[in-house]
Every structure is written in C-alpha cells, then in structure tokens.
Amino acid sequence: MDTCAKIILVDDEVMVTKTLVTLLKLEGFKNVSAFNNPIEALEYLRIYPSDIIISDFIMPKMDGIEFLSKAKKLSAQEDTTQILLTGYADKENAIKAINDVGIFKYIEKPWNNNDLILNIKNAIERTKLKKALKEKIVQLKSANSELEEYSKNLELLVQKRSKELYESREKLNAIFKNCADGIITFKKDYLVTSTNQAACDLFGTDDKELLNKNFFELIINEKNQKFENPFKIKKPLFLRDFSVVNYKNNAKIPIEISLAKIDNDKDTFVVAVIRDVSYQKENERLRDDFIATLTHDLRTPLLAAISGLEFILNGTLGEISEKQRELIFAMKKSNEDMLGLTNALLEVYRYEAGKIFLCKTRFCINKLIKDCVKELEILFKQNNSDIEFDFESEELQINADKNEIRRVILNLLGNAIKHGGENTKVTIKSEKIGKDAQISVKDNGMGLSEEDQKKLFKRFSQGTSKKRSCSTGLGLYLSRRIVEAHNGSIWVKSELDKGSEFTFNLKNTALEEKVLL
C-alpha cells in the first residue's frame, strides 16, 4: 500500500473532514489535506498535484460535480482519481456524474469505513497505473520518434553504402577487365571460373576456351618444381619458371604467377595473376651473355699477366731487387684476386643459365676436407687460427661432384678465417644422417646479426653491414647454388660476438663405407 499518496478531502462540514482525516491517518496515510471550501481547494489544486480527490456532493457555492469537473481540467490534476461522497437521495445524480464527468466511484453516506478505505486504496492504485501508463506512452512516442529517425537515417545510409558498393564494384570490374596482367580465378577443383582480356590475349584465345579448364593444365612447369596447394596457404604463393603457349601464334611465353586464396561467406576461390616476363627474360639473357663474354675474355690476359709476373719472381728473366720482388708479388696477388672474381662470375652465370653439369664420383669427404685445410694452411698460420676436426667416421663416402663440393668447403673455411680474426678456433664437422651427408664449419668470431643473416646467401651480399668488405659477395651465393644443384640445402646459425656455424646438407649422397678385404 502506498501510504505516501497525496489525498485531498473536500466537504463543507468540518466534522466530516476531521473524521476522514483521523480515519486515514489511523490507516497509515501520511499525506492528507482537508478543505471545507471547494474554491480554496481549487486554488490549492492549481499548484499541487494529488493522487486522489474525495469531494462531497452537496456544498454551498459549488456542488461536488462542478468542483470535480473544474479540478479535472487543471493541468496538475490530469492523472488524479476522483471519488464523490453523496447521500442516498442524490444517487441518480452521482451516477450521471460518473458518466459525464468520469468520476471513478461514488460512495453513499453514511459509509462503511472498511469499504471506504478499500475504495481509496483502489483509487490510489488506479492513479499509479494511469501515471505509469502515461509514462510508457511518452516513452513509446519517444521510441517511435527515434525509430522513425533511425529508419530515415538507415535508409539514407543504405542508399549511400549501396552507391559506394556499386562504385567499388565498377572500379574492381574496370581493374579486372583492363589490368595489363592476366587474371584468372578458379575454385577447389582448379576449374577456371573467370578470366580477363589480358589472360585471353596471353593464351591467344577467348574466355570460352579457358572457362572450366584445369588451370594447372593450362600452364607449363618448366622445371617440374613442387609447390604448396594454393587452397592450403595463408600467404600469397609466387611461382617462377613457368610458361604458357599462345595458341594464336604457337609461341611459348615465359610467365610469373601470383596465387592468392580468397575466402568469402559463400565460397573459397583462388585468384591467379599472370605476368608476361618475356622482356625481363630477354634482358636477363643479354646481361648474362654480356657478363659471360666479358669474364671469359678477361681470363686470358689475366692468366698471361700472372704467368709473366711468376717468371719475373722466380728469376727466369734475371735477378730483381727485394723491393721489386715485393711490388711484383703484390701485382701478382691482385691479378690472382681478379682472376678469382672472374671465375666466380663465370660459375654464377653457368648455374643461373642452367649450363652446369655435375660430374658425380665416389670419394671420401673427410679427405677432401683435410686437403682444403692444407690448401688454406698459410691463412691459418697468418691468423694464428686453430683447426679442429669432428668426424663421425674417418671414411665417410659420398657421391657428389668433388670439385664443386671442394669449392663450397674452401669458401666456408676461408670465411671462417677471414671473419673470425686472429686466434680463431675453427671446427669442421662431418656426419652421416640417414642417407644424407652433413658438413658444418664453426668459428668463434664476431658473428652475424639476424638482419645480415637474411641476405647472406644472396648475390653480392658481403656478409655483414658492420664494416666494408673487399669480397665479391658471390662466394656464399655460389655455394648455395652448388648445394641446391645437389638437391641439398645450406644455412647458418649465428649470434653477435659468439661466432657462426655454416652447415650444408647433401641429400641422398652418403654411401656405405668401403670394406677392406
């Protein structure tokens, strides 16, 4: 029960209002106001809202129906519930007032206190419900207004987004159709679903001839290279050394392909961007031919100069002074370095042009390692370096190109001495891992940063960015090409100021040791 509800009592008899006030306070109602003059009550009601108004019917100056009608029109009393007290003789007028004015209830005098209190409680509850309903209506109107505004804005937003999507789609279509590179899409069955004009021009046909064809049957894998399934990768896949046949002029065109997987709500497909690299290949061929011709033509005069200087040094052409000997020796060394660079460039060209042919024989890798160490013995002594062998077996036999593997070992040992500095300890290890032969060269020199390690086996990389190097930057690159020609791999583990360990693995080259009878 709401005991704080505001109750207004109006009756011209003071005794009646006092009795009602006492009764209501005994029932626990705390906010009760009584008036014996309806005009005063109206003045009060203009300012202060109430929850329930109880008025007598017969009053001087203004009867109860007129009073309640005027009270009902007051803005502060819009939600107030009204009760009319009337005698038995005025029952018919009271009923008419309920219909005309909208009075909640009439109570006959003399009333029953229990019935009166029950009606007052119901009236208070009715007022609360009316106020709550009014608040809900206001909230509903506000929500409807917001919804209408949101709907209006949503419609504008949808129109704007639709326009943007249309423009984006048109741009993508324009890019797809007019891209200089060929673009082909295919699904998990590898069947072509769409092509652009550049792709059709590349194959020398129209899109009808390409649609529903297996994409990987349209391209030629020149080196039979293996690659990952484009539907199982997260990053784009880049393929080189592929080609396509132009059916219009029956010409083979070298290409590079970029494959990217696209996932959407409905399906998964792959976009293949195909680039014609004929121009780049021709430029590479011209460059390589130029380098090959230049280096080849340089070898003859260099060899002649070295031989001539050697004649002078060994006294064949007469005695020379010590100063002359030192100068000529330096000239001979410079020419030998130049010849080494020329030979390295020639070897790189041979590997990149695919003109290298491995001559594989059976030999003991550990004996080859010791021969390489002996060949570099002077460098070890100059640097006061110490060499240690860690051979799993003294007679590890492998099947490989001996001269090419010798070149790799000499390069790794030379780098270990050169970059290790004085008093370097170099450990060279060989072992058999299954059918593979694995060789590593470890030093305790200055080491390499992670950034330097990433570009270490690329052409013209000089090992470290810390200082300038007089090397060609081709040694490790050529070593990688030699190892890869043997279907092997080469890598490095290094930490700054803790040294480096270069390792190469030769796949399926290890043989059973010779049995001595």
Short mmCIF file of C-alpha atoms in Angstrom, two decimals:
data_model
loop_
_atom_site.label_atom_id
_atom_site.label_comp_id
_atom_site.label_asym_id
_atom_site.label_seq_id
_atom_site.Cartn_x
_atom_site.Cartn_y
_atom_site.Cartn_z
CA MET A 1 0.00 0.00 0.00
CA ASP A 2 1.27 3.47 -0.94
CA THR A 3 0.92 5.39 2.35
CA CYS A 4 2.63 8.46 0.87
CA ALA A 5 -0.04 9.08 -1.75
CA LYS A 6 -1.40 12.65 -1.76
CA ILE A 7 -5.10 12.66 -0.69
CA ILE A 8 -7.34 15.78 -0.88
CA LEU A 9 -10.62 15.87 1.16
CA VAL A 10 -13.29 18.50 0.35
CA ASP A 11 -16.52 18.80 2.42
CA ASP A 12 -18.34 21.85 3.81
CA GLU A 13 -18.87 20.03 7.13
CA VAL A 14 -15.83 20.32 9.38
CA MET A 15 -16.83 17.26 11.35
CA VAL A 16 -16.82 15.12 8.21
CA THR A 17 -13.34 16.24 7.10
CA LYS A 18 -11.90 15.77 10.63
CA THR A 19 -13.40 12.30 10.83
CA LEU A 20 -12.00 11.32 7.46
CA VAL A 21 -8.54 12.73 8.25
CA THR A 22 -8.43 10.81 11.53
CA LEU A 23 -9.56 7.59 9.83
CA LEU A 24 -6.98 7.86 7.08
CA LYS A 25 -4.14 8.61 9.46
CA LEU A 26 -5.13 5.63 11.59
CA GLU A 27 -4.84 3.53 8.40
CA GLY A 28 -1.30 4.83 7.90
CA PHE A 29 -1.82 7.51 5.22
CA LYS A 30 0.67 10.31 5.86
CA ASN A 31 -0.13 12.93 3.22
CA VAL A 32 -3.77 14.02 3.73
CA SER A 33 -5.09 17.61 3.22
CA ALA A 34 -8.68 18.71 4.03
CA PHE A 35 -10.69 21.70 2.78
CA ASN A 36 -14.19 22.93 3.78
CA ASN A 37 -14.41 25.36 0.88
CA PRO A 38 -14.24 24.00 -2.72
CA ILE A 39 -12.93 27.31 -4.07
CA GLU A 40 -9.94 27.20 -1.69
CA ALA A 41 -9.42 23.59 -2.65
CA LEU A 42 -9.30 24.55 -6.35
CA GLU A 43 -6.67 27.23 -5.66
CA TYR A 44 -4.57 24.64 -3.88
CA LEU A 45 -5.03 22.09 -6.64
CA ARG A 46 -3.88 24.53 -9.32
CA ILE A 47 -0.38 24.27 -7.87
CA TYR A 48 -0.04 20.93 -6.10
CA PRO A 49 -0.81 17.65 -7.86
CA SER A 50 -2.66 14.96 -5.96
CA ASP A 51 -3.25 11.24 -6.32
CA ILE A 52 -6.89 11.19 -5.16
CA ILE A 53 -9.63 13.81 -4.56
CA ILE A 54 -12.60 12.93 -2.34
CA SER A 55 -15.44 15.52 -2.53
CA ASP A 56 -18.90 15.88 -1.00
CA PHE A 57 -21.76 16.26 -3.49
CA ILE A 58 -23.93 18.90 -1.74
CA MET A 59 -21.88 22.00 -0.87
CA PRO A 60 -22.74 25.75 -0.85
CA LYS A 61 -21.26 28.00 -3.58
CA MET A 62 -20.28 24.96 -5.71
CA ASP A 63 -21.57 21.37 -5.70
CA GLY A 64 -19.27 18.37 -5.86
CA ILE A 65 -19.84 17.61 -9.56
CA GLU A 66 -18.96 21.15 -10.63
CA PHE A 67 -15.93 21.12 -8.30
CA LEU A 68 -14.62 17.82 -9.62
CA SER A 69 -15.22 18.91 -13.24
CA LYS A 70 -13.12 22.04 -12.71
CA ALA A 71 -10.43 20.08 -10.83
CA LYS A 72 -10.24 17.60 -13.67
CA LYS A 73 -9.41 20.43 -16.12
CA LEU A 74 -6.41 21.57 -14.07
CA SER A 75 -3.07 20.51 -15.64
CA ALA A 76 -1.69 19.45 -12.27
CA GLN A 77 -4.65 17.04 -11.78
CA GLU A 78 -4.66 15.24 -15.14
CA ASP A 79 -3.98 11.83 -13.63
CA THR A 80 -5.91 12.28 -10.35
CA THR A 81 -8.59 9.76 -9.42
CA GLN A 82 -11.85 11.31 -8.12
CA ILE A 83 -14.39 9.94 -5.59
CA LEU A 84 -17.79 11.55 -4.88
CA LEU A 85 -19.49 11.35 -1.45
CA THR A 86 -23.27 11.53 -1.80
CA GLY A 87 -26.45 10.84 0.07
CA TYR A 88 -28.95 8.18 -0.98
CA ALA A 89 -31.32 10.78 -2.43
CA ASP A 90 -28.59 12.01 -4.83
CA LYS A 91 -27.67 8.56 -6.14
CA GLU A 92 -29.10 9.16 -9.62
CA ASN A 93 -27.18 12.47 -9.97
CA ALA A 94 -24.00 10.72 -8.81
CA ILE A 95 -24.37 8.01 -11.45
CA LYS A 96 -24.92 10.69 -14.11
CA ALA A 97 -21.75 12.48 -12.89
CA ILE A 98 -19.76 9.25 -13.25
CA ASN A 99 -20.83 9.01 -16.90
CA ASP A 100 -20.50 12.74 -17.74
CA VAL A 101 -17.50 13.79 -15.68
CA GLY A 102 -15.63 10.48 -15.46
CA ILE A 103 -15.66 10.10 -11.69
CA PHE A 104 -14.03 6.83 -10.56
CA LYS A 105 -16.51 5.99 -7.77
CA TYR A 106 -19.35 7.37 -5.68
CA ILE A 107 -19.79 6.42 -2.00
CA GLU A 108 -23.10 6.81 -0.21
CA LYS A 109 -23.37 8.42 3.19
CA PRO A 110 -23.20 7.07 5.77
CA TRP A 111 -20.27 4.96 4.52
CA ASN A 112 -18.71 1.81 5.81
CA ASN A 113 -15.14 2.57 6.90
CA ASN A 114 -13.73 -0.67 5.50
CA ASP A 115 -15.39 -0.10 2.15
CA LEU A 116 -14.18 3.50 2.11
CA ILE A 117 -10.57 2.51 2.81
CA LEU A 118 -10.70 -0.24 0.18
CA ASN A 119 -12.04 2.22 -2.44
CA ILE A 120 -9.36 4.75 -1.54
CA LYS A 121 -6.65 2.09 -1.93
CA ASN A 122 -8.07 1.09 -5.32
CA ALA A 123 -8.22 4.72 -6.37
CA ILE A 124 -4.58 5.26 -5.41
CA GLU A 125 -3.58 2.15 -7.36
CA ARG A 126 -5.58 3.41 -10.32
CA THR A 127 -3.73 6.74 -10.22
CA LYS A 128 -0.38 4.95 -10.11
CA LEU A 129 -1.35 2.81 -13.10
CA LYS A 130 -2.54 5.87 -15.06
CA LYS A 131 0.74 7.67 -14.38
CA ALA A 132 2.77 4.61 -15.31
CA LEU A 133 0.71 4.17 -18.47
CA LYS A 134 1.23 7.82 -19.36
CA GLU A 135 4.99 7.47 -18.86
CA LYS A 136 5.01 4.37 -21.03
CA ILE A 137 3.05 6.21 -23.72
CA VAL A 138 5.55 9.06 -23.61
CA GLN A 139 8.43 6.59 -23.79
CA LEU A 140 6.73 4.76 -26.65
CA LYS A 141 6.21 8.01 -28.56
CA SER A 142 9.85 8.92 -27.98
CA ALA A 143 10.95 5.45 -29.10
CA ASN A 144 8.72 5.68 -32.17
CA SER A 145 10.18 9.07 -32.97
CA GLU A 146 13.72 7.72 -32.58
CA LEU A 147 12.80 4.67 -34.65
CA GLU A 148 11.41 6.84 -37.42
CA GLU A 149 14.55 8.96 -37.35
CA TYR A 150 16.75 5.87 -37.32
CA SER A 151 14.74 4.33 -40.15
CA LYS A 152 15.14 7.51 -42.15
CA ASN A 153 18.86 7.66 -41.46
CA LEU A 154 19.20 3.93 -42.14
CA GLU A 155 17.55 4.35 -45.49
CA LEU A 156 19.93 7.17 -46.36
CA LEU A 157 22.86 5.11 -45.08
CA VAL A 158 21.77 2.09 -47.13
CA GLN A 159 21.49 4.28 -50.21
CA LYS A 160 24.95 5.73 -49.55
CA ARG A 161 26.52 2.32 -48.93
CA SER A 162 24.77 0.85 -51.96
CA LYS A 163 26.19 3.65 -54.08
CA GLU A 164 29.66 3.11 -52.64
CA LEU A 165 29.43 -0.65 -53.22
CA TYR A 166 28.28 -0.09 -56.77
CA GLU A 167 31.15 2.32 -57.42
CA SER A 168 33.64 -0.09 -55.81
CA ARG A 169 32.30 -2.97 -57.87
CA GLU A 170 32.57 -0.89 -61.04
CA LYS A 171 36.15 0.04 -60.16
CA LEU A 172 37.04 -3.60 -59.47
CA ASN A 173 35.41 -4.67 -62.72
CA ALA A 174 37.36 -1.97 -64.56
CA ILE A 175 40.61 -3.09 -62.92
CA PHE A 176 39.82 -6.75 -63.64
CA LYS A 177 38.98 -6.11 -67.30
CA ASN A 178 41.72 -3.58 -68.09
CA CYS A 179 44.61 -4.91 -65.98
CA ALA A 180 47.77 -5.38 -68.05
CA ASP A 181 48.42 -8.70 -66.28
CA GLY A 182 46.29 -11.73 -66.94
CA ILE A 183 43.83 -12.57 -64.14
CA ILE A 184 42.19 -15.98 -63.77
CA THR A 185 40.04 -17.30 -60.90
CA PHE A 186 39.42 -20.96 -60.11
CA LYS A 187 37.77 -23.00 -57.35
CA LYS A 188 38.89 -26.08 -55.41
CA ASP A 189 38.53 -28.32 -58.45
CA TYR A 190 41.04 -25.98 -60.22
CA LEU A 191 38.50 -25.32 -62.98
CA VAL A 192 38.66 -21.77 -64.35
CA THR A 193 35.60 -19.67 -63.41
CA SER A 194 36.56 -16.26 -64.87
CA THR A 195 39.26 -14.55 -66.93
CA ASN A 196 40.10 -11.04 -68.04
CA GLN A 197 41.03 -9.87 -71.54
CA ALA A 198 44.77 -9.83 -70.79
CA ALA A 199 44.64 -13.55 -69.86
CA CYS A 200 42.81 -14.33 -73.10
CA ASP A 201 45.41 -12.38 -75.08
CA LEU A 202 48.20 -14.24 -73.27
CA PHE A 203 46.76 -17.62 -74.32
CA GLY A 204 45.72 -16.28 -77.74
CA THR A 205 42.10 -17.37 -77.33
CA ASP A 206 38.78 -16.19 -75.90
CA ASP A 207 37.35 -16.79 -72.45
CA LYS A 208 35.01 -19.54 -73.67
CA GLU A 209 38.04 -21.71 -74.46
CA LEU A 210 39.53 -21.13 -70.99
CA LEU A 211 36.44 -21.50 -68.79
CA ASN A 212 36.04 -24.85 -66.99
CA LYS A 213 39.60 -25.88 -67.94
CA ASN A 214 42.02 -27.08 -65.26
CA PHE A 215 44.25 -24.09 -64.50
CA PHE A 216 47.38 -26.17 -63.88
CA GLU A 217 46.91 -27.92 -67.21
CA LEU A 218 46.95 -24.55 -68.99
CA ILE A 219 50.41 -23.60 -67.66
CA ILE A 220 53.78 -25.33 -68.18
CA ASN A 221 56.02 -26.08 -65.19
CA GLU A 222 59.42 -25.69 -66.88
CA LYS A 223 61.50 -27.12 -64.01
CA ASN A 224 58.92 -29.57 -62.57
CA GLN A 225 59.09 -27.67 -59.31
CA LYS A 226 56.92 -28.63 -56.37
CA PHE A 227 54.76 -26.05 -54.63
CA GLU A 228 52.09 -25.93 -51.96
CA ASN A 229 48.38 -26.34 -52.61
CA PRO A 230 47.14 -22.73 -53.07
CA PHE A 231 43.97 -23.56 -51.09
CA LYS A 232 46.00 -24.57 -48.01
CA ILE A 233 48.20 -21.50 -47.67
CA LYS A 234 47.62 -18.27 -45.76
CA LYS A 235 50.03 -16.05 -47.68
CA PRO A 236 50.11 -15.46 -51.44
CA LEU A 237 52.15 -18.01 -53.42
CA PHE A 238 54.63 -16.73 -56.02
CA LEU A 239 55.72 -19.06 -58.85
CA ARG A 240 58.58 -18.54 -61.31
CA ASP A 241 59.92 -20.51 -64.26
CA PHE A 242 56.51 -21.24 -65.75
CA SER A 243 55.27 -20.62 -69.27
CA VAL A 244 52.12 -20.73 -71.40
CA VAL A 245 51.53 -21.46 -75.06
CA ASN A 246 49.88 -18.75 -77.15
CA TYR A 247 47.57 -20.78 -79.39
CA LYS A 248 47.24 -17.93 -81.88
CA ASN A 249 50.91 -17.78 -82.93
CA ASN A 250 52.05 -21.06 -81.30
CA ALA A 251 54.68 -19.23 -79.21
CA LYS A 252 55.83 -20.18 -75.71
CA ILE A 253 55.68 -17.21 -73.32
CA PRO A 254 57.60 -17.17 -70.00
CA ILE A 255 55.41 -16.10 -67.08
CA GLU A 256 55.40 -15.46 -63.33
CA ILE A 257 52.28 -16.29 -61.33
CA SER A 258 50.98 -14.89 -58.05
CA LEU A 259 48.30 -17.05 -56.37
CA ALA A 260 46.12 -15.70 -53.56
CA LYS A 261 43.32 -17.53 -51.76
CA ILE A 262 40.09 -15.58 -51.25
CA ASP A 263 37.54 -16.65 -48.61
CA ASN A 264 34.03 -15.24 -48.54
CA ASP A 265 30.73 -16.25 -46.93
CA LYS A 266 29.64 -18.40 -49.85
CA ASP A 267 32.78 -19.97 -51.31
CA THR A 268 36.57 -20.15 -51.46
CA PHE A 269 38.49 -19.49 -54.66
CA VAL A 270 41.98 -18.56 -55.85
CA VAL A 271 42.97 -15.51 -57.89
CA ALA A 272 45.92 -16.09 -60.22
CA VAL A 273 47.72 -13.01 -61.56
CA ILE A 274 49.82 -14.00 -64.58
CA ARG A 275 52.58 -11.72 -65.80
CA ASP A 276 54.37 -11.99 -69.14
CA VAL A 277 58.09 -11.75 -68.33
CA SER A 278 59.42 -12.12 -71.89
CA TYR A 279 61.01 -8.66 -71.78
CA GLN A 280 62.65 -9.30 -68.39
CA LYS A 281 63.94 -12.71 -69.51
CA GLU A 282 65.45 -11.20 -72.64
CA ASN A 283 67.14 -8.50 -70.56
CA GLU A 284 68.48 -11.14 -68.16
CA ARG A 285 69.78 -13.19 -71.07
CA LEU A 286 71.54 -10.17 -72.59
CA ARG A 287 73.01 -9.25 -69.21
CA ASP A 288 74.24 -12.77 -68.50
CA ASP A 289 75.68 -13.13 -72.01
CA PHE A 290 77.47 -9.83 -71.56
CA ILE A 291 78.94 -10.92 -68.20
CA ALA A 292 79.91 -14.33 -69.59
CA THR A 293 81.60 -12.81 -72.62
CA LEU A 294 83.35 -10.14 -70.56
CA THR A 295 84.64 -12.53 -67.88
CA HIS A 296 85.67 -15.11 -70.45
CA ASP A 297 87.65 -12.52 -72.39
CA LEU A 298 89.27 -11.26 -69.17
CA ARG A 299 90.66 -14.66 -68.18
CA THR A 300 93.23 -14.92 -70.99
CA PRO A 301 95.06 -11.61 -70.33
CA LEU A 302 94.89 -12.20 -66.57
CA LEU A 303 96.44 -15.66 -66.88
CA ALA A 304 99.11 -14.23 -69.17
CA ALA A 305 99.87 -11.44 -66.69
CA ILE A 306 100.08 -13.87 -63.76
CA SER A 307 102.41 -16.20 -65.71
CA GLY A 308 104.63 -13.31 -66.75
CA LEU A 309 104.88 -11.99 -63.19
CA GLU A 310 105.65 -15.52 -61.98
CA PHE A 311 108.58 -15.71 -64.45
CA ILE A 312 109.96 -12.47 -63.04
CA LEU A 313 109.55 -13.65 -59.43
CA ASN A 314 111.31 -16.99 -59.95
CA GLY A 315 114.31 -15.34 -61.66
CA THR A 316 113.71 -16.73 -65.13
CA LEU A 317 114.12 -13.25 -66.59
CA GLY A 318 117.01 -12.26 -64.33
CA GLU A 319 117.65 -11.16 -60.79
CA ILE A 320 115.43 -8.48 -59.19
CA SER A 321 115.80 -6.43 -56.02
CA GLU A 322 113.81 -7.12 -52.86
CA LYS A 323 111.65 -4.01 -53.35
CA GLN A 324 110.96 -5.05 -56.93
CA ARG A 325 110.02 -8.53 -55.69
CA GLU A 326 107.55 -7.11 -53.14
CA LEU A 327 105.91 -4.87 -55.75
CA ILE A 328 105.66 -7.64 -58.36
CA PHE A 329 104.33 -10.09 -55.77
CA ALA A 330 101.58 -7.57 -54.87
CA MET A 331 100.77 -7.15 -58.57
CA LYS A 332 100.59 -10.93 -59.00
CA LYS A 333 98.29 -11.22 -55.96
CA SER A 334 95.97 -8.51 -57.34
CA ASN A 335 95.79 -10.28 -60.69
CA GLU A 336 95.03 -13.60 -58.95
CA ASP A 337 92.21 -11.92 -57.00
CA MET A 338 90.87 -10.50 -60.26
CA LEU A 339 91.03 -13.96 -61.83
CA GLY A 340 89.17 -15.41 -58.83
CA LEU A 341 86.42 -12.82 -59.25
CA THR A 342 86.24 -13.55 -62.98
CA ASN A 343 85.97 -17.30 -62.35
CA ALA A 344 83.26 -16.72 -59.70
CA LEU A 345 81.23 -14.61 -62.13
CA LEU A 346 81.57 -17.31 -64.78
CA GLU A 347 80.43 -20.01 -62.35
CA VAL A 348 77.42 -17.94 -61.26
CA TYR A 349 76.48 -17.43 -64.90
CA ARG A 350 76.77 -21.17 -65.60
CA TYR A 351 74.49 -22.05 -62.67
CA GLU A 352 71.90 -19.38 -63.44
CA ALA A 353 71.88 -20.25 -67.13
CA GLY A 354 71.37 -23.92 -66.31
CA LYS A 355 74.61 -24.78 -68.10
CA ILE A 356 76.22 -26.58 -65.18
CA PHE A 357 76.63 -30.34 -65.39
CA LEU A 358 77.61 -32.13 -62.21
CA CYS A 359 80.24 -34.82 -62.54
CA LYS A 360 79.46 -37.08 -59.58
CA THR A 361 82.00 -39.57 -58.30
CA ARG A 362 82.51 -41.56 -55.12
CA PHE A 363 85.04 -40.02 -52.75
CA CYS A 364 85.86 -39.58 -49.05
CA ILE A 365 84.50 -36.24 -47.88
CA ASN A 366 86.83 -36.12 -44.85
CA LYS A 367 89.92 -36.50 -47.03
CA LEU A 368 88.62 -33.64 -49.20
CA ILE A 369 88.12 -31.52 -46.07
CA LYS A 370 91.71 -32.14 -44.94
CA ASP A 371 93.01 -31.29 -48.41
CA CYS A 372 91.09 -27.98 -48.29
CA VAL A 373 92.53 -27.19 -44.85
CA LYS A 374 96.03 -27.92 -46.15
CA GLU A 375 95.38 -25.61 -49.11
CA LEU A 376 94.49 -22.80 -46.69
CA GLU A 377 97.28 -23.62 -44.24
CA ILE A 378 99.09 -20.32 -44.87
CA LEU A 379 95.93 -18.35 -43.96
CA PHE A 380 95.52 -20.34 -40.75
CA LYS A 381 99.13 -19.58 -39.77
CA GLN A 382 98.84 -15.89 -40.63
CA ASN A 383 95.80 -15.52 -38.36
CA ASN A 384 97.22 -17.87 -35.73
CA SER A 385 93.99 -19.85 -36.09
CA ASP A 386 93.40 -23.32 -34.71
CA ILE A 387 91.56 -26.02 -36.71
CA GLU A 388 89.71 -28.91 -35.09
CA PHE A 389 88.15 -31.90 -36.87
CA ASP A 390 84.99 -33.58 -35.60
CA PHE A 391 84.42 -36.56 -37.89
CA GLU A 392 81.74 -39.11 -37.07
CA SER A 393 83.64 -41.55 -39.28
CA GLU A 394 87.02 -41.13 -40.98
CA GLU A 395 85.83 -42.92 -44.10
CA LEU A 396 82.56 -41.14 -44.87
CA GLN A 397 81.98 -41.83 -48.56
CA ILE A 398 79.66 -39.66 -50.64
CA ASN A 399 78.55 -39.47 -54.27
CA ALA A 400 78.83 -35.87 -55.47
CA ASP A 401 80.78 -33.51 -57.72
CA LYS A 402 84.10 -33.38 -55.91
CA ASN A 403 85.37 -30.15 -57.44
CA GLU A 404 82.11 -28.29 -56.72
CA ILE A 405 81.93 -29.51 -53.10
CA ARG A 406 85.61 -28.55 -52.71
CA ARG A 407 84.66 -25.02 -53.80
CA VAL A 408 81.95 -24.86 -51.09
CA ILE A 409 84.27 -26.12 -48.32
CA LEU A 410 87.07 -23.73 -49.32
CA ASN A 411 84.60 -20.82 -49.28
CA LEU A 412 83.24 -21.66 -45.81
CA LEU A 413 86.72 -22.21 -44.36
CA GLY A 414 88.03 -19.01 -45.95
CA ASN A 415 85.12 -17.00 -44.50
CA ALA A 416 85.67 -18.53 -41.05
CA ILE A 417 89.32 -17.44 -41.09
CA LYS A 418 88.63 -14.03 -42.64
CA HIS A 419 85.75 -13.01 -40.37
CA GLY A 420 86.95 -14.86 -37.28
CA GLY A 421 90.01 -12.65 -36.88
CA GLU A 422 93.20 -13.61 -35.08
CA ASN A 423 93.36 -16.63 -32.76
CA THR A 424 90.14 -18.02 -34.21
CA LYS A 425 89.17 -21.57 -33.42
CA VAL A 426 87.56 -23.28 -36.42
CA THR A 427 85.75 -26.59 -36.00
CA ILE A 428 84.74 -28.58 -39.07
CA LYS A 429 82.33 -31.45 -38.59
CA SER A 430 81.07 -34.18 -40.89
CA GLU A 431 78.39 -36.75 -40.19
CA LYS A 432 76.03 -39.16 -41.87
CA ILE A 433 72.33 -38.57 -41.22
CA GLY A 434 70.37 -41.39 -42.77
CA LYS A 435 71.28 -41.23 -46.45
CA ASP A 436 72.42 -37.60 -46.20
CA ALA A 437 75.90 -36.21 -45.66
CA GLN A 438 76.08 -33.08 -43.50
CA ILE A 439 79.12 -30.81 -43.11
CA SER A 440 79.40 -27.76 -40.84
CA VAL A 441 82.10 -25.13 -40.29
CA LYS A 442 82.00 -23.34 -36.94
CA ASP A 443 84.05 -20.37 -35.73
CA ASN A 444 84.12 -18.23 -32.58
CA GLY A 445 84.44 -14.92 -34.43
CA MET A 446 82.30 -11.76 -34.39
CA GLY A 447 79.08 -13.46 -35.55
CA LEU A 448 76.23 -12.07 -37.63
CA SER A 449 73.07 -10.13 -36.82
CA GLU A 450 69.64 -11.50 -37.79
CA GLU A 451 69.33 -8.78 -40.42
CA ASP A 452 72.64 -9.79 -42.05
CA GLN A 453 71.71 -13.49 -41.95
CA LYS A 454 68.57 -12.88 -44.04
CA LYS A 455 70.56 -11.61 -47.06
CA LEU A 456 73.67 -13.75 -46.55
CA PHE A 457 73.18 -16.22 -49.44
CA LYS A 458 72.05 -13.60 -51.99
CA ARG A 459 74.17 -12.29 -54.83
CA PHE A 460 76.74 -9.63 -53.91
CA SER A 461 75.98 -9.91 -50.21
CA GLN A 462 79.18 -9.23 -48.26
CA GLY A 463 78.22 -10.90 -45.03
CA THR A 464 77.97 -8.03 -42.61
CA SER A 465 76.81 -4.44 -42.63
CA LYS A 466 79.16 -3.55 -39.77
CA LYS A 467 82.15 -2.87 -41.99
CA ARG A 468 83.16 -2.69 -45.62
CA SER A 469 84.39 -5.87 -47.23
CA CYS A 470 86.63 -6.33 -50.23
CA SER A 471 84.93 -9.64 -51.13
CA THR A 472 82.81 -10.10 -54.24
CA GLY A 473 79.72 -11.16 -52.32
CA LEU A 474 79.40 -14.16 -54.67
CA GLY A 475 81.04 -16.91 -52.58
CA LEU A 476 78.09 -17.88 -50.40
CA TYR A 477 75.65 -17.32 -53.26
CA LEU A 478 77.63 -19.70 -55.47
CA SER A 479 77.92 -22.17 -52.57
CA ARG A 480 74.15 -22.15 -52.22
CA ARG A 481 73.69 -22.79 -55.95
CA ILE A 482 76.16 -25.70 -55.83
CA VAL A 483 74.47 -27.29 -52.81
CA GLU A 484 71.00 -26.82 -54.31
CA ALA A 485 72.25 -28.40 -57.56
CA HIS A 486 72.93 -31.48 -55.39
CA ASN A 487 69.30 -31.23 -54.07
CA GLY A 488 70.67 -30.09 -50.74
CA SER A 489 70.37 -27.04 -48.52
CA ILE A 490 72.70 -24.64 -46.72
CA TRP A 491 72.05 -22.46 -43.66
CA VAL A 492 73.72 -20.52 -40.88
CA LYS A 493 73.32 -20.23 -37.10
CA SER A 494 74.99 -17.19 -35.61
CA GLU A 495 74.98 -14.76 -32.70
CA LEU A 496 76.84 -11.47 -32.45
CA ASP A 497 80.19 -11.83 -30.67
CA LYS A 498 79.62 -15.60 -30.31
CA GLY A 499 80.63 -16.85 -33.73
CA SER A 500 78.88 -18.53 -36.64
CA GLU A 501 78.17 -22.07 -37.81
CA PHE A 502 77.58 -22.72 -41.51
CA THR A 503 76.05 -26.07 -42.38
CA PHE A 504 75.18 -27.73 -45.66
CA ASN A 505 73.29 -30.98 -46.16
CA LEU A 506 73.66 -33.11 -49.31
CA LYS A 507 70.54 -35.23 -49.85
CA ASN A 508 70.94 -38.94 -50.61
CA THR A 509 74.70 -38.67 -51.18
CA ALA A 510 76.06 -40.74 -48.27
CA LEU A 511 77.33 -44.20 -49.27
CA GLU A 512 78.30 -47.30 -47.38
CA GLU A 513 81.92 -47.27 -46.29
CA LYS A 514 84.43 -49.28 -48.33
CA VAL A 515 85.05 -52.76 -46.96
CA LEU A 516 88.75 -53.58 -46.77
CA LEU A 517 89.47 -57.23 -47.63
#
